[in-house]
C-alpha positions as YAML, in Angstrom:
chain: A
units: angstrom
residues:
- id: 1
  name: UNK
  ca: [-26.44, 0.90, 13.17]
- id: 2
  name: UNK
  ca: [-23.83, 3.60, 14.81]
- id: 3
  name: UNK
  ca: [-21.33, 0.62, 15.37]
- id: 4
  name: UNK
  ca: [-21.74, 0.34, 11.08]
- id: 5
  name: UNK
  ca: [-21.43, 3.88, 10.51]
- id: 6
  name: UNK
  ca: [-17.30, 4.16, 10.15]
- id: 7
  name: UNK
  ca: [-18.03, 1.70, 8.04]
- id: 8
  name: UNK
  ca: [-20.20, 3.15, 4.79]
- id: 9
  name: UNK
  ca: [-19.15, 6.42, 5.20]
- id: 10
  name: UNK
  ca: [-15.55, 5.20, 4.39]
- id: 11
  name: UNK
  ca: [-17.38, 2.89, 1.76]
- id: 12
  name: UNK
  ca: [-18.88, 5.39, 0.45]
- id: 13
  name: UNK
  ca: [-16.73, 7.82, 0.35]
- id: 14
  name: UNK
  ca: [-13.66, 5.57, -0.85]
- id: 15
  name: UNK
  ca: [-15.53, 4.80, -3.67]
- id: 16
  name: UNK
  ca: [-16.52, 8.07, -4.45]
- id: 17
  name: UNK
  ca: [-12.67, 9.04, -4.24]
- id: 18
  name: UNK
  ca: [-11.37, 7.09, -6.41]
- id: 19
  name: UNK
  ca: [-14.10, 7.24, -8.76]
- id: 20
  name: UNK
  ca: [-13.97, 11.03, -8.83]
- id: 21
  name: UNK
  ca: [-10.15, 10.76, -9.14]
- id: 22
  name: UNK
  ca: [-9.74, 8.38, -11.96]
- id: 23
  name: UNK
  ca: [-12.06, 10.07, -14.24]
- id: 24
  name: UNK
  ca: [-10.49, 13.30, -13.63]
- id: 25
  name: UNK
  ca: [-7.00, 11.31, -14.49]
- id: 26
  name: UNK
  ca: [-8.28, 10.38, -17.48]
- id: 27
  name: UNK
  ca: [-9.68, 13.16, -18.62]
- id: 28
  name: UNK
  ca: [-6.34, 15.21, -18.58]
- id: 29
  name: UNK
  ca: [-3.46, 12.92, -17.22]
- id: 30
  name: UNK
  ca: [-0.09, 15.13, -16.66]
- id: 31
  name: UNK
  ca: [1.90, 14.65, -18.52]
- id: 32
  name: UNK
  ca: [-0.10, 12.70, -21.15]
- id: 33
  name: UNK
  ca: [-1.26, 9.38, -21.18]
- id: 34
  name: UNK
  ca: [1.01, 7.51, -22.27]
- id: 35
  name: UNK
  ca: [3.32, 8.23, -18.72]
- id: 36
  name: UNK
  ca: [1.46, 6.86, -17.80]
- id: 37
  name: UNK
  ca: [1.56, 3.34, -19.62]
- id: 38
  name: UNK
  ca: [4.11, 0.44, -18.88]
- id: 39
  name: UNK
  ca: [4.37, -2.58, -20.47]
- id: 40
  name: UNK
  ca: [4.25, -5.74, -18.27]
- id: 41
  name: UNK
  ca: [5.86, -8.98, -18.18]
- id: 42
  name: UNK
  ca: [2.92, -10.69, -21.05]
- id: 43
  name: UNK
  ca: [4.30, -7.03, -22.76]
- id: 44
  name: UNK
  ca: [0.28, -5.99, -22.90]
- id: 45
  name: UNK
  ca: [0.80, -2.09, -21.57]
- id: 46
  name: UNK
  ca: [-1.17, -1.11, -18.32]
- id: 47
  name: UNK
  ca: [-2.07, 2.08, -16.99]
- id: 48
  name: UNK
  ca: [-0.71, 3.96, -13.26]
- id: 49
  name: UNK
  ca: [-3.40, 6.11, -13.24]
- id: 50
  name: UNK
  ca: [-4.69, 3.31, -10.67]
- id: 51
  name: UNK
  ca: [-2.82, 4.14, -8.47]
- id: 52
  name: UNK
  ca: [-3.78, 8.02, -7.52]
- id: 53
  name: UNK
  ca: [-7.15, 6.83, -8.10]
- id: 54
  name: UNK
  ca: [-7.00, 4.23, -5.56]
- id: 55
  name: UNK
  ca: [-5.09, 6.21, -3.01]
- id: 56
  name: UNK
  ca: [-7.25, 9.38, -3.48]
- id: 57
  name: UNK
  ca: [-10.29, 7.04, -2.19]
- id: 58
  name: UNK
  ca: [-8.74, 4.92, 0.82]
- id: 59
  name: UNK
  ca: [-7.41, 8.56, 2.10]
- id: 60
  name: UNK
  ca: [-10.45, 10.53, 1.60]
- id: 61
  name: UNK
  ca: [-12.88, 7.16, 1.97]
- id: 62
  name: UNK
  ca: [-10.25, 6.41, 5.45]
- id: 63
  name: UNK
  ca: [-10.13, 10.01, 6.91]
- id: 64
  name: UNK
  ca: [-14.15, 10.17, 6.69]
- id: 65
  name: UNK
  ca: [-14.79, 6.81, 8.63]
- id: 66
  name: UNK
  ca: [-12.20, 7.61, 11.21]
- id: 67
  name: UNK
  ca: [-13.88, 11.25, 11.78]
- id: 68
  name: UNK
  ca: [-17.74, 9.83, 11.08]
- id: 69
  name: UNK
  ca: [-16.69, 8.13, 14.62]
- id: 70
  name: UNK
  ca: [-14.73, 10.47, 16.14]
- id: 71
  name: UNK
  ca: [-11.04, 10.24, 16.13]
- id: 72
  name: UNK
  ca: [-10.25, 13.25, 14.59]
- id: 73
  name: UNK
  ca: [-6.69, 12.12, 14.76]
- id: 74
  name: UNK
  ca: [-6.88, 8.65, 13.12]
- id: 75
  name: UNK
  ca: [-8.27, 10.86, 10.07]
- id: 76
  name: UNK
  ca: [-5.44, 13.11, 10.03]
- id: 77
  name: UNK
  ca: [-3.00, 9.92, 11.05]
- id: 78
  name: UNK
  ca: [-4.90, 8.43, 7.86]
- id: 79
  name: UNK
  ca: [-4.07, 11.71, 5.48]
- id: 80
  name: UNK
  ca: [-1.23, 11.90, 6.32]
- id: 81
  name: UNK
  ca: [0.68, 7.91, 6.01]
- id: 82
  name: UNK
  ca: [-1.36, 7.74, 2.89]
- id: 83
  name: UNK
  ca: [-0.38, 10.95, 1.49]
- id: 84
  name: UNK
  ca: [2.84, 9.67, 2.01]
- id: 85
  name: UNK
  ca: [2.48, 6.63, 1.05]
- id: 86
  name: UNK
  ca: [0.99, 8.09, -2.70]
- id: 87
  name: UNK
  ca: [3.19, 11.06, -3.11]
- id: 88
  name: UNK
  ca: [6.84, 9.63, -2.31]
- id: 89
  name: UNK
  ca: [5.11, 6.55, -5.02]
- id: 90
  name: UNK
  ca: [4.41, 8.54, -7.80]
- id: 91
  name: UNK
  ca: [7.21, 9.97, -6.93]
- id: 92
  name: UNK
  ca: [9.01, 6.99, -7.79]
- id: 93
  name: UNK
  ca: [6.81, 5.60, -10.44]
- id: 94
  name: UNK
  ca: [6.75, 8.67, -12.85]
- id: 95
  name: UNK
  ca: [11.48, 10.24, -11.88]
- id: 96
  name: UNK
  ca: [12.43, 6.79, -11.74]
- id: 97
  name: UNK
  ca: [16.02, 6.65, -13.14]
- id: 98
  name: UNK
  ca: [15.27, 3.92, -15.70]
- id: 99
  name: UNK
  ca: [19.18, 3.67, -17.46]
- id: 100
  name: UNK
  ca: [20.79, 3.26, -13.73]
- id: 101
  name: UNK
  ca: [17.50, 1.69, -11.22]
- id: 102
  name: UNK
  ca: [17.99, 0.11, -7.79]
- id: 103
  name: UNK
  ca: [16.65, -2.71, -7.06]
- id: 104
  name: UNK
  ca: [15.67, -3.71, -3.59]
- id: 105
  name: UNK
  ca: [14.92, -1.48, -0.09]
- id: 106
  name: UNK
  ca: [18.94, -2.49, 0.10]
- id: 107
  name: UNK
  ca: [19.77, -0.71, -2.95]
- id: 108
  name: UNK
  ca: [17.99, 2.33, -2.54]
- id: 109
  name: UNK
  ca: [19.05, 1.49, 1.62]
- id: 110
  name: UNK
  ca: [23.23, 1.06, -0.15]
- id: 111
  name: UNK
  ca: [22.69, 4.08, -2.42]
- id: 112
  name: UNK
  ca: [21.89, 6.36, -0.02]
- id: 113
  name: UNK
  ca: [24.52, 5.64, 2.67]
- id: 114
  name: UNK
  ca: [26.84, 6.96, -0.39]
- id: 115
  name: UNK
  ca: [24.98, 9.76, -0.68]
- id: 116
  name: UNK
  ca: [23.12, 9.04, -3.87]
- id: 117
  name: UNK
  ca: [19.58, 9.70, -3.11]
- id: 118
  name: UNK
  ca: [17.94, 7.61, -5.84]
- id: 119
  name: UNK
  ca: [13.88, 8.71, -6.69]
- id: 120
  name: UNK
  ca: [13.83, 4.79, -4.43]
- id: 121
  name: UNK
  ca: [15.35, 6.45, -2.03]
- id: 122
  name: UNK
  ca: [13.76, 9.72, -1.81]
- id: 123
  name: UNK
  ca: [10.82, 7.39, -1.26]
- id: 124
  name: UNK
  ca: [12.35, 5.52, 1.35]
- id: 125
  name: UNK
  ca: [12.73, 8.95, 3.63]
- id: 126
  name: UNK
  ca: [9.48, 10.11, 2.61]
- id: 127
  name: UNK
  ca: [7.35, 7.25, 3.20]
- id: 128
  name: UNK
  ca: [9.14, 7.16, 6.62]
- id: 129
  name: UNK
  ca: [9.09, 11.26, 7.46]
- id: 130
  name: UNK
  ca: [5.36, 11.08, 7.07]
- id: 131
  name: UNK
  ca: [4.37, 7.84, 8.72]
- id: 132
  name: UNK
  ca: [6.10, 9.06, 12.14]
- id: 133
  name: UNK
  ca: [4.08, 11.65, 11.57]
- id: 134
  name: UNK
  ca: [0.74, 10.39, 11.15]
- id: 135
  name: UNK
  ca: [2.38, 7.35, 14.25]
- id: 136
  name: UNK
  ca: [1.81, 11.00, 16.57]
- id: 137
  name: UNK
  ca: [-1.42, 11.58, 15.82]
- id: 138
  name: UNK
  ca: [-1.83, 7.92, 17.25]
- id: 139
  name: UNK
  ca: [-2.93, 7.42, 20.29]
- id: 140
  name: UNK
  ca: [0.18, 6.86, 21.85]
- id: 141
  name: UNK
  ca: [0.79, 3.48, 25.19]
- id: 142
  name: UNK
  ca: [3.42, 3.47, 28.35]
- id: 143
  name: UNK
  ca: [3.98, 4.64, 31.24]
- id: 144
  name: UNK
  ca: [7.29, 6.94, 30.81]
- id: 145
  name: UNK
  ca: [8.39, 8.68, 28.29]
- id: 146
  name: UNK
  ca: [10.78, 7.00, 27.23]
- id: 147
  name: UNK
  ca: [8.49, 4.36, 26.32]
- id: 148
  name: UNK
  ca: [6.08, 6.40, 24.70]
- id: 149
  name: UNK
  ca: [8.69, 7.80, 22.54]
- id: 150
  name: UNK
  ca: [9.46, 3.71, 21.74]
- id: 151
  name: UNK
  ca: [5.88, 2.93, 20.56]
- id: 152
  name: UNK
  ca: [5.68, 6.41, 18.27]
- id: 153
  name: UNK
  ca: [8.61, 5.06, 16.45]
- id: 154
  name: UNK
  ca: [7.69, 0.69, 16.62]
- id: 155
  name: UNK
  ca: [4.29, 2.29, 15.27]
- id: 156
  name: UNK
  ca: [5.63, 4.19, 12.61]
- id: 157
  name: UNK
  ca: [7.85, 1.60, 11.37]
- id: 158
  name: UNK
  ca: [5.41, -0.20, 11.41]
- id: 159
  name: UNK
  ca: [2.96, 2.39, 8.82]
- id: 160
  name: UNK
  ca: [6.57, 2.10, 6.80]
- id: 161
  name: UNK
  ca: [7.04, -0.99, 6.63]
- id: 162
  name: UNK
  ca: [3.95, -1.81, 5.71]
- id: 163
  name: UNK
  ca: [3.33, 0.19, 2.67]
- id: 164
  name: UNK
  ca: [6.95, -1.01, 1.28]
- id: 165
  name: UNK
  ca: [5.34, -4.73, 1.71]
- id: 166
  name: UNK
  ca: [2.06, -4.18, -0.45]
- id: 167
  name: UNK
  ca: [4.34, -2.47, -3.80]
- id: 168
  name: UNK
  ca: [6.72, -5.31, -2.64]
- id: 169
  name: UNK
  ca: [3.12, -7.85, -3.04]
- id: 170
  name: UNK
  ca: [2.47, -6.00, -6.58]
- id: 171
  name: UNK
  ca: [3.22, -8.15, -8.93]
- id: 172
  name: UNK
  ca: [0.70, -9.80, -10.59]
- id: 173
  name: UNK
  ca: [-3.20, -8.21, -11.38]
- id: 174
  name: UNK
  ca: [-4.74, -8.36, -7.88]
- id: 175
  name: UNK
  ca: [-2.31, -9.10, -5.44]
- id: 176
  name: UNK
  ca: [-2.18, -7.06, -3.62]
- id: 177
  name: UNK
  ca: [-5.30, -5.75, -3.34]
- id: 178
  name: UNK
  ca: [-6.25, -8.98, -2.71]
- id: 179
  name: UNK
  ca: [-3.98, -8.16, -0.07]
- id: 180
  name: UNK
  ca: [-5.97, -5.49, 1.87]
- id: 181
  name: UNK
  ca: [-8.96, -7.77, 1.60]
- id: 182
  name: UNK
  ca: [-7.67, -10.34, 3.56]
- id: 183
  name: UNK
  ca: [-7.40, -6.82, 6.72]
- id: 184
  name: UNK
  ca: [-11.84, -6.54, 6.06]
- id: 185
  name: UNK
  ca: [-12.65, -8.49, 9.35]
- id: 186
  name: UNK
  ca: [-10.12, -8.24, 11.38]
- id: 187
  name: UNK
  ca: [-11.10, -4.71, 10.69]
- id: 188
  name: UNK
  ca: [-14.37, -3.84, 10.24]
- id: 189
  name: UNK
  ca: [-15.03, -5.99, 12.61]
- id: 190
  name: UNK
  ca: [-13.32, -3.90, 15.75]
- id: 191
  name: UNK
  ca: [-15.49, -0.48, 14.49]
- id: 192
  name: UNK
  ca: [-14.78, 2.72, 15.40]
- id: 193
  name: UNK
  ca: [-11.65, 4.12, 12.68]
- id: 194
  name: UNK
  ca: [-11.30, 0.57, 12.07]
- id: 195
  name: UNK
  ca: [-13.29, 0.19, 9.60]
- id: 196
  name: UNK
  ca: [-13.65, 2.75, 8.34]
- id: 197
  name: UNK
  ca: [-10.25, 2.78, 7.28]
- id: 198
  name: UNK
  ca: [-12.19, -1.12, 6.28]
- id: 199
  name: UNK
  ca: [-14.22, 0.61, 4.89]
- id: 200
  name: UNK
  ca: [-12.15, 3.12, 2.37]
- id: 201
  name: UNK
  ca: [-9.80, 0.08, 1.45]
- id: 202
  name: UNK
  ca: [-13.17, -1.90, 0.45]
- id: 203
  name: UNK
  ca: [-15.34, 0.67, -1.44]
- id: 204
  name: UNK
  ca: [-12.04, 2.48, -3.01]
- id: 205
  name: UNK
  ca: [-10.52, -1.10, -3.66]
- id: 206
  name: UNK
  ca: [-14.22, -2.38, -5.46]
- id: 207
  name: UNK
  ca: [-14.12, 0.71, -7.92]
- id: 208
  name: UNK
  ca: [-10.38, -0.22, -9.28]
- id: 209
  name: UNK
  ca: [-10.20, -4.35, -8.79]
- id: 210
  name: UNK
  ca: [-11.86, -4.71, -12.32]
- id: 211
  name: UNK
  ca: [-9.26, -3.41, -14.49]
- id: 212
  name: UNK
  ca: [-6.39, -4.83, -12.29]
- id: 213
  name: UNK
  ca: [-8.17, -8.27, -12.31]
- id: 214
  name: UNK
  ca: [-7.81, -7.76, -15.64]
- id: 215
  name: UNK
  ca: [-4.39, -6.54, -16.45]
- id: 216
  name: UNK
  ca: [-5.19, -3.44, -18.11]
- id: 217
  name: UNK
  ca: [-4.45, -0.98, -15.23]
- id: 218
  name: UNK
  ca: [-1.98, -2.37, -11.58]
- id: 219
  name: UNK
  ca: [-1.39, -0.16, -8.31]
- id: 220
  name: UNK
  ca: [2.45, 0.93, -8.92]
- id: 221
  name: UNK
  ca: [3.91, 2.73, -6.01]
- id: 222
  name: UNK
  ca: [1.94, 4.99, -5.77]
- id: 223
  name: UNK
  ca: [-1.43, 2.60, -5.03]
- id: 224
  name: UNK
  ca: [0.43, 0.03, -2.74]
- id: 225
  name: UNK
  ca: [2.29, 2.35, -0.58]
- id: 226
  name: UNK
  ca: [-0.85, 4.20, 0.17]
- id: 227
  name: UNK
  ca: [-2.73, 0.79, 0.53]
- id: 228
  name: UNK
  ca: [0.38, -0.79, 2.73]
- id: 229
  name: UNK
  ca: [0.02, 2.93, 4.78]
- id: 230
  name: UNK
  ca: [-3.60, 3.22, 5.37]
- id: 231
  name: UNK
  ca: [-3.86, -0.57, 6.66]
- id: 232
  name: UNK
  ca: [-1.16, 0.01, 8.59]
- id: 233
  name: UNK
  ca: [-3.07, 2.81, 10.44]
- id: 234
  name: UNK
  ca: [-6.17, 1.44, 10.71]
- id: 235
  name: UNK
  ca: [-4.81, -1.52, 12.02]
- id: 236
  name: UNK
  ca: [-2.58, 0.81, 15.04]
- id: 237
  name: UNK
  ca: [-5.14, 2.97, 15.51]
- id: 238
  name: UNK
  ca: [-7.72, -0.29, 17.38]
- id: 239
  name: UNK
  ca: [-4.40, -2.83, 18.35]
- id: 240
  name: UNK
  ca: [-2.69, -3.11, 21.06]
- id: 241
  name: UNK
  ca: [1.05, -2.47, 21.47]
- id: 242
  name: UNK
  ca: [1.88, -6.48, 21.91]
- id: 243
  name: UNK
  ca: [-0.54, -7.35, 18.38]
- id: 244
  name: UNK
  ca: [1.50, -3.93, 16.39]
- id: 245
  name: UNK
  ca: [5.02, -4.94, 17.25]
- id: 246
  name: UNK
  ca: [3.91, -9.25, 16.64]
- id: 247
  name: UNK
  ca: [3.08, -7.60, 12.51]
- id: 248
  name: UNK
  ca: [6.23, -5.20, 13.28]
- id: 249
  name: UNK
  ca: [8.77, -8.90, 13.17]
- id: 250
  name: UNK
  ca: [6.55, -9.94, 10.59]
- id: 251
  name: UNK
  ca: [6.27, -7.65, 7.86]
- id: 252
  name: UNK
  ca: [10.35, -6.99, 8.68]
- id: 253
  name: UNK
  ca: [10.96, -10.51, 9.00]
- id: 254
  name: UNK
  ca: [9.29, -10.46, 4.58]
- id: 255
  name: UNK
  ca: [10.39, -7.90, 3.39]
- id: 256
  name: UNK
  ca: [14.43, -9.69, 4.91]
- id: 257
  name: UNK
  ca: [13.21, -12.22, 3.16]
- id: 258
  name: UNK
  ca: [12.55, -10.70, 0.12]
- id: 259
  name: UNK
  ca: [15.46, -9.73, -1.28]
- id: 260
  name: UNK
  ca: [16.75, -13.04, -1.55]
- id: 261
  name: UNK
  ca: [13.24, -15.67, -1.57]
- id: 262
  name: UNK
  ca: [10.67, -13.82, -4.43]
- id: 263
  name: UNK
  ca: [6.99, -14.15, -3.37]
- id: 264
  name: UNK
  ca: [5.16, -15.14, -6.35]
- id: 265
  name: UNK
  ca: [7.88, -18.59, -7.21]
- id: 266
  name: UNK
  ca: [6.48, -20.00, -2.95]
- id: 267
  name: UNK
  ca: [3.50, -18.83, -4.57]
- id: 268
  name: UNK
  ca: [3.53, -20.60, -7.22]
- id: 269
  name: UNK
  ca: [4.66, -23.68, -5.45]
- id: 270
  name: UNK
  ca: [1.57, -23.36, -2.67]
- id: 271
  name: UNK
  ca: [-1.88, -24.93, -4.84]
- id: 272
  name: UNK
  ca: [-4.02, -22.93, -1.90]
- id: 273
  name: UNK
  ca: [-2.21, -19.38, -2.17]
- id: 274
  name: UNK
  ca: [-2.30, -20.60, -5.77]
- id: 275
  name: UNK
  ca: [-5.42, -20.09, -6.23]
- id: 276
  name: UNK
  ca: [-6.45, -16.95, -4.77]
- id: 277
  name: UNK
  ca: [-3.97, -15.32, -6.26]
- id: 278
  name: UNK
  ca: [-5.32, -16.48, -9.71]
- id: 279
  name: UNK
  ca: [-8.30, -15.81, -8.77]
- id: 280
  name: UNK
  ca: [-11.64, -13.28, -11.52]
- id: 281
  name: UNK
  ca: [-8.53, -12.67, -13.24]
- id: 282
  name: UNK
  ca: [-9.61, -13.69, -16.99]
- id: 283
  name: UNK
  ca: [-6.59, -15.60, -19.12]
- id: 284
  name: UNK
  ca: [-3.34, -14.55, -19.06]
- id: 285
  name: UNK
  ca: [-1.17, -12.46, -16.86]
- id: 286
  name: UNK
  ca: [1.88, -11.78, -16.55]
- id: 287
  name: UNK
  ca: [4.25, -9.82, -13.63]
- id: 288
  name: UNK
  ca: [3.02, -6.33, -12.90]
- id: 289
  name: UNK
  ca: [6.60, -4.47, -13.28]
...
């Protein structure tokens, strides 16, 4: 039973955190409900309140599961990475310049190179700093200081890139949550802080999934960034360096490809992916943008 305690603790704390956060946000949305409402591609209103509710659940559940597993440093890493994704995602969700919006990572980095700090650029910097701080809390690999420094940078990059990649996938109801769910077997099977993160994703995700799949809510940058960051910490806490570097290479390749290739079009043209992507959605849906 002890092997499953981190997952159980993470699941219960994740679900409770998401429920309590959403109830508090529904009762008094900061700035009013209209500030949190967007219109999707189908012309329907969707709420961004799902994002901070999921983020709160992931942080609470992931940290609780890691603590139960006896890994306080991993618990702190979950809190730091998830908190950075949530906070700077909210900055982009609520403070973006809709009149002169830069698109994509390349657009935000290009603006930073020219001395222009967009909300997206601030998010890149903020999540990057949070990812490096979270990485510093995780165990280091390497016999020399240079090797340990490289490991720190690589793990930090994995957390930051994962946060961004989940956000790039949040273009259809339930899509980002399904990507998170795909990590569950690997996370839960490893036990320890990884299982705690898996439990948090399961618990908090189960709370927000019905409204997300129905097209009533969306993760937004805050929820998707927090989900990607927390998942990466769960993987990094137990995976050997070779696995972390392989994942980072794959995620960087996907991020670069996203500047030229539409993930949605690829999914729609691939029968198996199309069926998985559409599963659970009642009726029509549009991109959550």
